[in-house]
Amino acid sequence: MVFDEAHDIEDVAAQYFGVSFSNYRLQELRRDIAAMGRSKKFGTPELDRILDRLDEMTIQFFRLFGDAERRVAFQGREGFLDENEEIYADLLAALDLIGSHLKVIQNPPDEILPLVRRTLELAQALRFVMEEDDERYVYWVEKRGRGCFLQATPSMSPPSSPSGSSTRWTR
């Protein structure tokens, strides 16, 4: 088998089989909810406050990863969470609050359901990247421009069995 553009295989595999969470995805969600709220007339001052809180927590959380552009293994996630538990919990709470708020909108337009789904998916992705300890994944952080990307990418090597020998690993 011949792969054209084989140098992109890792990134393509990460897109299809990995888990990704970024400040860009949160900003896009916030923008889409605000725009939809205005155009479909379900926006409220309360929703605006919730979205502003998401902005604040997004900035605080991703500031924890510094400003230097880099792509590094995200080792020590447990220690990172211990040190930054409050900011992490507040970001998850902001996502949960947005999802809850969208679910209780009276006579919601059809466009609400995809926004609720995206909100839940982002919360699940954040939890996976930050809390999961699945040895089939490699966890890493990439800072590029204004973007910060947290990734869990399937490992290309098989995990070891408890006896130390390699096990057959398929995906």
Short mmCIF file of C-alpha atoms in Angstrom, two decimals, residues 48-161:
data_model
loop_
_atom_site.label_atom_id
_atom_site.label_comp_id
_atom_site.label_asym_id
_atom_site.label_seq_id
_atom_site.Cartn_x
_atom_site.Cartn_y
_atom_site.Cartn_z
CA ASP A 48 -24.93 36.34 27.98
CA ARG A 49 -23.59 36.10 31.56
CA ILE A 50 -23.09 32.34 31.21
CA LEU A 51 -21.23 32.81 27.93
CA ASP A 52 -19.09 35.56 29.46
CA ARG A 53 -18.24 33.16 32.29
CA LEU A 54 -17.19 30.56 29.71
CA ASP A 55 -14.90 33.16 28.12
CA GLU A 56 -13.33 33.98 31.49
CA MET A 57 -12.76 30.33 32.38
CA THR A 58 -11.39 29.53 28.91
CA ILE A 59 -8.80 32.30 29.24
CA GLN A 60 -7.84 31.28 32.78
CA PHE A 61 -7.59 27.58 31.95
CA PHE A 62 -5.53 27.90 28.78
CA ARG A 63 -3.27 30.55 30.35
CA LEU A 64 -2.04 27.71 32.59
CA PHE A 65 -0.20 26.24 29.58
CA GLY A 66 2.03 29.29 29.04
CA ASP A 67 2.74 31.34 25.95
CA ALA A 68 5.64 29.49 24.32
CA GLU A 69 4.85 27.76 21.03
CA ARG A 70 5.57 24.07 21.41
CA ARG A 71 4.27 20.55 21.03
CA VAL A 72 5.07 18.41 24.06
CA ALA A 73 3.88 15.33 25.87
CA PHE A 74 1.33 16.21 28.54
CA GLN A 75 3.02 14.37 31.35
CA GLY A 76 2.03 14.94 34.93
CA ARG A 77 -1.63 15.56 34.17
CA GLU A 78 -2.63 14.33 37.63
CA GLY A 79 -0.32 16.86 39.29
CA PHE A 80 -1.53 19.55 36.91
CA LEU A 81 -5.12 18.81 37.95
CA ASP A 82 -4.21 18.83 41.64
CA GLU A 83 -2.62 22.26 41.29
CA ASN A 84 -5.37 23.71 39.10
CA GLU A 85 -8.44 21.82 40.28
CA GLU A 86 -10.55 24.94 40.87
CA ILE A 87 -10.02 26.45 37.41
CA TYR A 88 -10.59 23.07 35.75
CA ALA A 89 -13.79 22.48 37.75
CA ASP A 90 -15.01 26.00 36.96
CA LEU A 91 -14.50 25.46 33.22
CA LEU A 92 -16.41 22.17 33.35
CA ALA A 93 -19.15 23.87 35.39
CA ALA A 94 -19.43 26.64 32.78
CA LEU A 95 -19.87 24.04 30.02
CA ASP A 96 -22.43 22.12 32.09
CA LEU A 97 -24.33 25.34 32.83
CA ILE A 98 -24.48 26.24 29.13
CA GLY A 99 -25.79 22.78 28.28
CA SER A 100 -28.40 22.97 31.03
CA HIS A 101 -29.48 26.45 30.01
CA LEU A 102 -29.92 25.43 26.38
CA LYS A 103 -31.95 22.36 27.36
CA VAL A 104 -34.58 24.39 29.23
CA ILE A 105 -35.29 26.93 26.49
CA GLN A 106 -39.03 26.98 25.84
CA ASN A 107 -40.03 26.07 22.27
CA PRO A 108 -36.41 25.71 21.18
CA PRO A 109 -35.48 26.09 17.53
CA ASP A 110 -34.10 23.01 15.77
CA GLU A 111 -30.61 24.51 15.92
CA ILE A 112 -30.47 24.13 19.72
CA LEU A 113 -29.94 20.37 19.68
CA PRO A 114 -26.59 20.51 17.81
CA LEU A 115 -25.40 23.24 20.19
CA VAL A 116 -26.30 21.10 23.22
CA ARG A 117 -24.54 18.12 21.62
CA ARG A 118 -21.38 20.18 20.96
CA THR A 119 -21.39 21.47 24.52
CA LEU A 120 -21.62 17.93 25.91
CA GLU A 121 -18.95 16.66 23.50
CA LEU A 122 -16.55 19.41 24.55
CA ALA A 123 -17.06 18.63 28.24
CA GLN A 124 -16.47 14.92 27.54
CA ALA A 125 -13.33 15.69 25.51
CA LEU A 126 -11.94 17.88 28.29
CA ARG A 127 -12.63 15.19 30.89
CA PHE A 128 -11.01 12.52 28.72
CA VAL A 129 -7.86 14.49 27.97
CA MET A 130 -7.44 15.64 31.57
CA GLU A 131 -8.62 12.64 33.61
CA GLU A 132 -8.37 9.48 31.54
CA ASP A 133 -5.37 7.23 32.03
CA ASP A 134 -5.78 4.99 28.99
CA GLU A 135 -2.40 3.56 28.01
CA ARG A 136 -3.61 3.19 24.43
CA TYR A 137 -3.36 6.98 24.09
CA VAL A 138 -0.55 9.50 24.10
CA TYR A 139 -1.50 12.80 25.73
CA TRP A 140 0.06 16.02 24.54
CA VAL A 141 -0.25 19.82 24.42
CA GLU A 142 0.36 22.00 21.41
CA LYS A 143 0.64 25.79 21.55
CA ARG A 144 0.48 27.40 18.12
CA GLY A 145 -0.19 31.09 17.64
CA ARG A 146 -3.18 31.98 19.81
CA GLY A 147 -4.32 28.36 19.91
CA CYS A 148 -3.81 25.81 22.63
CA PHE A 149 -4.68 22.23 21.76
CA LEU A 150 -4.96 19.37 24.25
CA GLN A 151 -4.86 16.00 22.52
CA ALA A 152 -5.20 12.32 23.28
CA THR A 153 -3.91 10.42 20.27
CA PRO A 154 -3.99 6.65 19.86
CA SER A 155 -0.58 5.18 20.48
CA MET A 156 1.05 3.44 17.56
CA SER A 157 2.73 0.89 19.83
CA PRO A 158 0.92 -1.88 21.71
CA PRO A 159 0.53 -1.59 25.46
CA SER A 160 2.41 -4.06 27.59
CA SER A 161 0.62 -6.90 29.28
#
